[in-house]
Coordinates of C-alpha atoms in Angstrom, one line a residue:
X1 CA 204.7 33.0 27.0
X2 CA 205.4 29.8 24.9
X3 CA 202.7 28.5 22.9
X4 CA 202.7 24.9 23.1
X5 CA 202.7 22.7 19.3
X6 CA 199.1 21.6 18.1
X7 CA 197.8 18.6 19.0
X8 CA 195.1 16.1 18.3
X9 CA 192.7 16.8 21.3
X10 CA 189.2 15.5 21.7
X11 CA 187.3 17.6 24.1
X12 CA 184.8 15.9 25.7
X13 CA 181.5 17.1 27.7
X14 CA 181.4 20.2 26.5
X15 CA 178.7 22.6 26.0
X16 CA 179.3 24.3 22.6
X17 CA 178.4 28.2 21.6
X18 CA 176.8 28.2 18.2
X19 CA 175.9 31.5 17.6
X20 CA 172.6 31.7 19.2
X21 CA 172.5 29.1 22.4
X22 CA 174.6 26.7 24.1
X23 CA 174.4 22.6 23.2
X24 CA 174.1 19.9 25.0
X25 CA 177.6 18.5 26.2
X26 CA 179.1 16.7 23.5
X27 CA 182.7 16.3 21.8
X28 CA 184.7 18.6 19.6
X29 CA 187.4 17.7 18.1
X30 CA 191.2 19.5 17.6
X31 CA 193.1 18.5 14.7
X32 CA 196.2 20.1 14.1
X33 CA 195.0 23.7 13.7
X34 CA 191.4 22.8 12.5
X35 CA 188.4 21.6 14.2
X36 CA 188.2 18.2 13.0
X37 CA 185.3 15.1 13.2
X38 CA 187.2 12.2 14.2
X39 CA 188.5 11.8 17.5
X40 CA 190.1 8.3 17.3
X41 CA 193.8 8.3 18.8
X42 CA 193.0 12.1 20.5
X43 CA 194.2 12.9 23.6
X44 CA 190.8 13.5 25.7
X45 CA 189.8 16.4 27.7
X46 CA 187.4 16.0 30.1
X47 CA 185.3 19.8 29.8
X48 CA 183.0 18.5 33.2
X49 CA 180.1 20.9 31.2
X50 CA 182.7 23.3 30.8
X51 CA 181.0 26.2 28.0
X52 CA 183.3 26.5 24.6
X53 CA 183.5 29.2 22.4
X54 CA 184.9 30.3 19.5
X55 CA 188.1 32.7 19.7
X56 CA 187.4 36.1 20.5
X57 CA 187.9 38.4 17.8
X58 CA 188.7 42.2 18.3
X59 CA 188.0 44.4 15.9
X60 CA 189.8 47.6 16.9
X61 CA 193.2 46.8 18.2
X62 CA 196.9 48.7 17.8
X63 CA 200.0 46.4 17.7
X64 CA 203.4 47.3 18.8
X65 CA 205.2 44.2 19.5
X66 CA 204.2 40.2 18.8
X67 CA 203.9 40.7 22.7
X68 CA 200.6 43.0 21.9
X69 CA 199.6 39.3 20.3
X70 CA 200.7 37.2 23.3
X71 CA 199.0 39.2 25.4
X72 CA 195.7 38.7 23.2
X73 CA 195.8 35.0 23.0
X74 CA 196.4 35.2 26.7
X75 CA 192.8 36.5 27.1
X76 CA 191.3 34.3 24.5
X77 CA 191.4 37.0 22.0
X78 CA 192.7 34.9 18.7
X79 CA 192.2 37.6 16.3
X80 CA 193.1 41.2 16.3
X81 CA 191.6 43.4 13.8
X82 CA 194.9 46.2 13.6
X83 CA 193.7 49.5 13.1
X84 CA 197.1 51.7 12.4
X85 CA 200.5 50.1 12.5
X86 CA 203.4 51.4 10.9
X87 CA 205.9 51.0 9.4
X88 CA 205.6 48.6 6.7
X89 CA 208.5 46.8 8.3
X90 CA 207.2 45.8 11.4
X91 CA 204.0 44.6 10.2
X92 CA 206.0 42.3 8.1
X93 CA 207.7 41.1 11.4
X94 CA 204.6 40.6 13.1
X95 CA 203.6 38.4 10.1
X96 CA 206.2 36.1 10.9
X97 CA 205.0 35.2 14.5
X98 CA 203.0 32.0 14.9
X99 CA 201.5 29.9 17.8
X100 CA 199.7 33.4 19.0
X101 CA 196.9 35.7 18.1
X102 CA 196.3 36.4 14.1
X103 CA 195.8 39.5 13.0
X104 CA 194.7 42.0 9.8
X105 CA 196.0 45.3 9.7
X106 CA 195.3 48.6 8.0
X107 CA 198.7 49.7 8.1
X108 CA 199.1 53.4 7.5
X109 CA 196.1 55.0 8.2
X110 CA 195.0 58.1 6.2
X111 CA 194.5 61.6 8.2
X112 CA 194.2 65.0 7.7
X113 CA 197.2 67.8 7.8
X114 CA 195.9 69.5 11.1
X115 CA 193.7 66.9 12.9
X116 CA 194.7 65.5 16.3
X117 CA 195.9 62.4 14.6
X118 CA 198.5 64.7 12.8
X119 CA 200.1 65.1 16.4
X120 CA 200.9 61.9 17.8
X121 CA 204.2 60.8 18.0
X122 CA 206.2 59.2 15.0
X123 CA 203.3 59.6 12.9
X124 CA 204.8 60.1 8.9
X125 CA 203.9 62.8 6.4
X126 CA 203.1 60.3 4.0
X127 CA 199.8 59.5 6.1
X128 CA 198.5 63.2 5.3
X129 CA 195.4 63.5 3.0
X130 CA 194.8 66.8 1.4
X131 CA 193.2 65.9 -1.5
X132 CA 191.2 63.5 -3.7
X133 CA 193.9 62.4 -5.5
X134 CA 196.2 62.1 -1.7
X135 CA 193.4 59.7 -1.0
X136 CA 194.3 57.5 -3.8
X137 CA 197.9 57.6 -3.6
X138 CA 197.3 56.4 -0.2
X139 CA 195.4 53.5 -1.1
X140 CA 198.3 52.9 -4.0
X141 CA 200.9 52.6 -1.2
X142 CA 199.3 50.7 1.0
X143 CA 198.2 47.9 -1.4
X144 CA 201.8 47.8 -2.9
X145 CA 202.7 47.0 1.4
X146 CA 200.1 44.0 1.2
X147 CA 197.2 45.9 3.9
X148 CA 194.3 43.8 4.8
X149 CA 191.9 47.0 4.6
X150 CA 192.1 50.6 4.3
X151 CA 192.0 53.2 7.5
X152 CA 190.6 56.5 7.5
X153 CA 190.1 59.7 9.8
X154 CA 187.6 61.7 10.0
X155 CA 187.0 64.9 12.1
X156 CA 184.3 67.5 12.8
X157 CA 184.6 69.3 9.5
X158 CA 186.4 72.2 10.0
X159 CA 188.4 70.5 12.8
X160 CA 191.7 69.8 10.3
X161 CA 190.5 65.9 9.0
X162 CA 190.5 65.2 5.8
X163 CA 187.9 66.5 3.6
X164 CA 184.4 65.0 2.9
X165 CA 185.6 64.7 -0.8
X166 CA 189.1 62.9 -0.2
X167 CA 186.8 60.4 2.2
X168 CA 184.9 59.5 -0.2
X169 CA 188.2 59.3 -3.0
X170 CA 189.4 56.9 0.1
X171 CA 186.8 54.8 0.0
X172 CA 186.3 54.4 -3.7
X173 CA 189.9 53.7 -4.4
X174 CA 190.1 50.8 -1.9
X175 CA 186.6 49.8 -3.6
X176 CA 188.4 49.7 -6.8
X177 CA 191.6 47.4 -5.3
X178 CA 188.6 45.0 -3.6
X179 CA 189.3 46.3 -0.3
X180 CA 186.9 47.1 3.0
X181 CA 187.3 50.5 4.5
X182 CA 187.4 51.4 8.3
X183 CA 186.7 55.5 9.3
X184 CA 187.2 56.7 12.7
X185 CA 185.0 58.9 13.9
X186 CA 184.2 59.9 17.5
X187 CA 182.3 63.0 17.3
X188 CA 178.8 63.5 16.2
X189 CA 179.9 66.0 13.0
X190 CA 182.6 63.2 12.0
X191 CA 180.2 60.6 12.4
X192 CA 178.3 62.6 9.9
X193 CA 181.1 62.3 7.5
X194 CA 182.4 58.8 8.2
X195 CA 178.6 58.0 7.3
X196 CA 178.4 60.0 4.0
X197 CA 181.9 58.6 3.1
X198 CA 180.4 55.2 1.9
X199 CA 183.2 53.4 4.4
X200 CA 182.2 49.9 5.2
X201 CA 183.1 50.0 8.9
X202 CA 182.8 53.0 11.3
X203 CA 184.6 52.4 14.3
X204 CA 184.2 54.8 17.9
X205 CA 181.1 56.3 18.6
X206 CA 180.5 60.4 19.6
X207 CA 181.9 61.7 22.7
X208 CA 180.2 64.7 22.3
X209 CA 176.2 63.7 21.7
X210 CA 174.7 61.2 20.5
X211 CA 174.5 59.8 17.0
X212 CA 171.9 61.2 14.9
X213 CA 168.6 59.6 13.7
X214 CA 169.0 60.2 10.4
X215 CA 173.5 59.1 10.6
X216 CA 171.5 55.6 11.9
X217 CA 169.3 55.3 9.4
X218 CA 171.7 55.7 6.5
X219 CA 174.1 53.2 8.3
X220 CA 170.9 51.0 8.4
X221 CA 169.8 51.3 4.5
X222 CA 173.1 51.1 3.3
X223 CA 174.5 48.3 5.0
X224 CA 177.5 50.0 7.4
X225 CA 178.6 48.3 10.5
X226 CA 179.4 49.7 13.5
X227 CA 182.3 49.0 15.9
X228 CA 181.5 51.3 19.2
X229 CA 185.0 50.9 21.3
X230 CA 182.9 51.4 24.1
X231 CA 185.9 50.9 26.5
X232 CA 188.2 53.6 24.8
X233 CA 185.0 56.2 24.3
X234 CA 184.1 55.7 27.8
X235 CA 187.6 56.1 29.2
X236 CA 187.7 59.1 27.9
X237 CA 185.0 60.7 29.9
X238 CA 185.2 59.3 32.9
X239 CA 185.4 62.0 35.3
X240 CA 185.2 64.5 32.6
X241 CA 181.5 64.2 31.2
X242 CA 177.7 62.0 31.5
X243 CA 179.0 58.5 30.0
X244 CA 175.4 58.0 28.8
X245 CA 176.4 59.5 25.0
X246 CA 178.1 56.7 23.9
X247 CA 176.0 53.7 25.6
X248 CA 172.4 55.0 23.7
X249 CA 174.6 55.6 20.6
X250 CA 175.4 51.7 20.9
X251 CA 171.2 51.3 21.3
X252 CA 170.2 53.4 18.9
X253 CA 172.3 51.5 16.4
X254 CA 171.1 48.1 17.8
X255 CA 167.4 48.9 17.1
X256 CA 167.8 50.4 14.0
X257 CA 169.7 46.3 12.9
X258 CA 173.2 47.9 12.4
X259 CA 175.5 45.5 12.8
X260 CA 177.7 45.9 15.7
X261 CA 181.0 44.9 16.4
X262 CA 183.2 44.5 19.6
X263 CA 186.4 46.2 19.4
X264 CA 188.4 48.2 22.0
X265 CA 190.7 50.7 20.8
X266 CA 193.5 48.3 22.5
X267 CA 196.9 50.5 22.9
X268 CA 200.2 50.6 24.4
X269 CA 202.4 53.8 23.1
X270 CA 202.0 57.4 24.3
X271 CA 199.1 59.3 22.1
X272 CA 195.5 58.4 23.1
X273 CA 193.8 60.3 25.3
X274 CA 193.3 56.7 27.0
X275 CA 195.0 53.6 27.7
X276 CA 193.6 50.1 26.7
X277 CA 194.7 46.7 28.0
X278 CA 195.0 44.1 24.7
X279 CA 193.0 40.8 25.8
X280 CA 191.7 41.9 29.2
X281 CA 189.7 45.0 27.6
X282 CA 187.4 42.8 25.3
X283 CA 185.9 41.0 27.5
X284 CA 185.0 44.7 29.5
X285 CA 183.8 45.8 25.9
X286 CA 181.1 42.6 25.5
X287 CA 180.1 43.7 29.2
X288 CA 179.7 47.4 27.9
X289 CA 177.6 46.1 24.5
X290 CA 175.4 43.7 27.1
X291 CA 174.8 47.1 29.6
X292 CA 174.2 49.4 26.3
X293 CA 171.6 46.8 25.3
X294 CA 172.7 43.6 23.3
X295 CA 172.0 40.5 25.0
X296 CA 174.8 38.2 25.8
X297 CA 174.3 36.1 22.9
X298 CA 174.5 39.3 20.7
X299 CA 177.8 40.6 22.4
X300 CA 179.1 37.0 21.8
X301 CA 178.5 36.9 18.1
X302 CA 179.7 40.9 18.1
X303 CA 183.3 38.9 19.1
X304 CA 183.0 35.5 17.2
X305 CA 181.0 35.4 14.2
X306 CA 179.9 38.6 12.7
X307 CA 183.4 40.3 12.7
X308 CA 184.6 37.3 11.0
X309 CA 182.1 37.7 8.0
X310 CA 182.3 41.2 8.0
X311 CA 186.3 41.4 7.4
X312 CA 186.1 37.9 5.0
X313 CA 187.6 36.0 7.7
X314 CA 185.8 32.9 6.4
X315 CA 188.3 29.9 8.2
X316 CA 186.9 31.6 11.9
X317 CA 183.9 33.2 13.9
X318 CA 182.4 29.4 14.9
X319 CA 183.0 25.9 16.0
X320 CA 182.4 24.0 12.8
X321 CA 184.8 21.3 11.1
X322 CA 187.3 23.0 9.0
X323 CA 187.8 25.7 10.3
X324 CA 190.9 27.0 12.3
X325 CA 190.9 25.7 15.6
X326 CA 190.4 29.1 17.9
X327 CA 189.0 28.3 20.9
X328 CA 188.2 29.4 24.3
X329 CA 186.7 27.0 27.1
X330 CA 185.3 29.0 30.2
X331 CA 183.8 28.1 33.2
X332 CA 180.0 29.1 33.4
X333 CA 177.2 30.2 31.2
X334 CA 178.2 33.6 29.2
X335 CA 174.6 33.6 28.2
X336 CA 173.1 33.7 31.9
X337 CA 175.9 36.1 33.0
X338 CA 178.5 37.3 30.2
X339 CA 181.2 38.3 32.9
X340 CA 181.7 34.2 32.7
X341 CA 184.1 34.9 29.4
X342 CA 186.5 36.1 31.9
X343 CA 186.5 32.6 33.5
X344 CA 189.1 31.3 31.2
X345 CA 190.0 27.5 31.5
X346 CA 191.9 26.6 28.3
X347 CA 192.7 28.8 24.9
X348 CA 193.4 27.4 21.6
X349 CA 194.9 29.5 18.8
X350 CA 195.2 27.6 15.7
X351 CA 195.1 24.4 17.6
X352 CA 198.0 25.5 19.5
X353 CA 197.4 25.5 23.2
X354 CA 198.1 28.9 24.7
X355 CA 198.6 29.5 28.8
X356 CA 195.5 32.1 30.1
X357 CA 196.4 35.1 31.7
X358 CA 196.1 34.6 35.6
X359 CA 197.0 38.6 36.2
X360 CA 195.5 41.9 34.9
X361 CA 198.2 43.2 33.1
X362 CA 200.8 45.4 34.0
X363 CA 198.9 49.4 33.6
X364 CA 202.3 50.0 32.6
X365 CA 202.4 48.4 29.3
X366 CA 200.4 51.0 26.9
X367 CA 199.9 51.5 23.0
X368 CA 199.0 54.3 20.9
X369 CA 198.3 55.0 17.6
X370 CA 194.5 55.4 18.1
X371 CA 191.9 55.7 16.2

């Protein structure tokens, strides 16, 4: 799906998402691969009251391909936040594609010798943590490859995850080399852990329970943030078990101000105990937040702006002058009904002009590496 070359466009009558509400129609401005101010010799666009936004962001994805990031773009998902991709190679590949979705990746994430992680196919010794000073090493290596943040797993203890101890080594290190740190967790005892570990981001939610008060509350004093993947938790247990666990997890971190971030747990590649479409599955995952108790305007600024100041993404997140021309014009009012997001008109990713998707896509397609 070719992207087509950036443009000056001047989008007129358009109702603009600021973070909070909707404006009254006015006229934004794309130049070249920013938002710009002045929209003399711009090609217009007539938006009719058309609702803009800025590009979706989703902050648990799993690459394979640069067709994992066409098929973002597609769905007006302009940033992927990757959450294990390997090897170093192919993230430098992926680099290299333009005119699609941007991403950050962890690269390599760290797990433990016997967890289910230690399992899935292709995964490398090198990712094995046993000790303090493994969790350092990691760190070392995955600077030297140029990662955007680190990646850890944690399991119920006892459940072959690395140790309590080499999570926190984890965290510290990447601390030390000026780097955020994401730790799966998605049971209640490696929530525990993930929340003792001092990580910055802890992404999944329990399967088994619900958080507890007290896992909250410490998330809550001490600044964590939250990214539910309430698509992937939810998949799992259809047909298996309640799906109420993970939804008042979701609430209980809302009223308690954690910050909350929509991500999906996107995949491709045998290994998860669920498949995830890239692109289609965030706009299900702002649907989940609204039904688990955000309101719309929440779930749109867990895709927009919040992920992008949590992860330093400082060019993105909003519809401002100078900053890269993401963009997502939908029919509708997400704020009156959020299922408008999937009304897709137009999609700009770095000013470039990308075609929507007009078909789920093919169940076929899969990715892995989750977690």
């Amino acid at each position: 799906m070719a992207a087509a070359s950036a443009a000056k466009t001047a989008l007129t009558n358009v109702r603009v998402f600021d973070g909070r509400q909707l404006s009254a129609p006015r006229t934004v401005v794309i130049d070249g691969d920013v938002i710009g101010t002045d929209a003399r010799g711009a090609q217009e666009l007539d938006a009719a009251g058309a609702t803009l936004l800025p590009g979706l962001i989703d902050s648990h994805v799993h690459l394979h391909s640069s067709r994992t990031l066409e098929r973002l773009a597609s769905y007006g998902v302009t940033t992927g936040l990757d959450m294990a991709t390997w090897p170093a190679e192919l993230v430098t590949s992926l680099r290299k594609v333009t005119g699609h979705a941007d991403f950050r990746t962890a690269g390599l994430p760290a797990i433990g010798p016997n967890g289910p992680h230690s399992r899935f196919p292709g995964v490398p010794p090198e990712a094995v943590i046993r000790t303090p000073q493994d969790a350092r090493n990691h760190v070392a290596a995955r600077v030297a490859e140029g990662v955007d943040y680190i990646k850890g797993i944690a399991e119920a203890p006892g459940a072959g995850g690395p140790t309590g101890e080499s999570l926190r080594a984890l965290v510290t290190a990447a601390r030390a080399h000026g780097l955020r740190t994401v730790i799966h967790a998605a049971g209640v005892g490696a929530f525990t852990m993930a929340v003792d570990s001092g990580a910055d981001f802890i992404t999944h939610v329990p399967t088994d329970g619900v958080i507890a008060e007290a896992d909250v509350a410490k998330m809550a004093a001490a600044g964590q943030t939250a990214v539910p993947t309430l698509t992937m938790m939810e998949g799992i247990l259809a047909g298996k078990a309640p799906l109420g666990h993970p939804r008042k997890s979701v609430a209980s971190l809302h009223r308690a101000r954690v910050d909350v971030l929509a991500g999906t747990d996107a995949n491709t590649q045998p290994g998860p105990p669920f498949a995830v479409q890239h692109g289609e599955s965030l706009h299900q995952e702002l649907e989940l937040l609204v039904q688990a108790g955000l309101s719309p305007a929440e779930a749109l600024r867990a895709a927009t702006l919040l992920p992008a100041r949590a992860f330093g993404l400082t060019d993105r997140g909003a519809i401002e002058p100078g900053l890269r021309a993401d963009l997502l014009l939908i029919d509708g009012d997400p704020l009156a009904d959020i299922t408008a997001t999937r009304n897709i008109r137009n999609i700009w990713c770095g000013g470039n002009s990308i075609t929507p998707a007009r078909h789920p896509v093919n169940v076929d397609d899969r990715i892995v590496r989750s977690g």
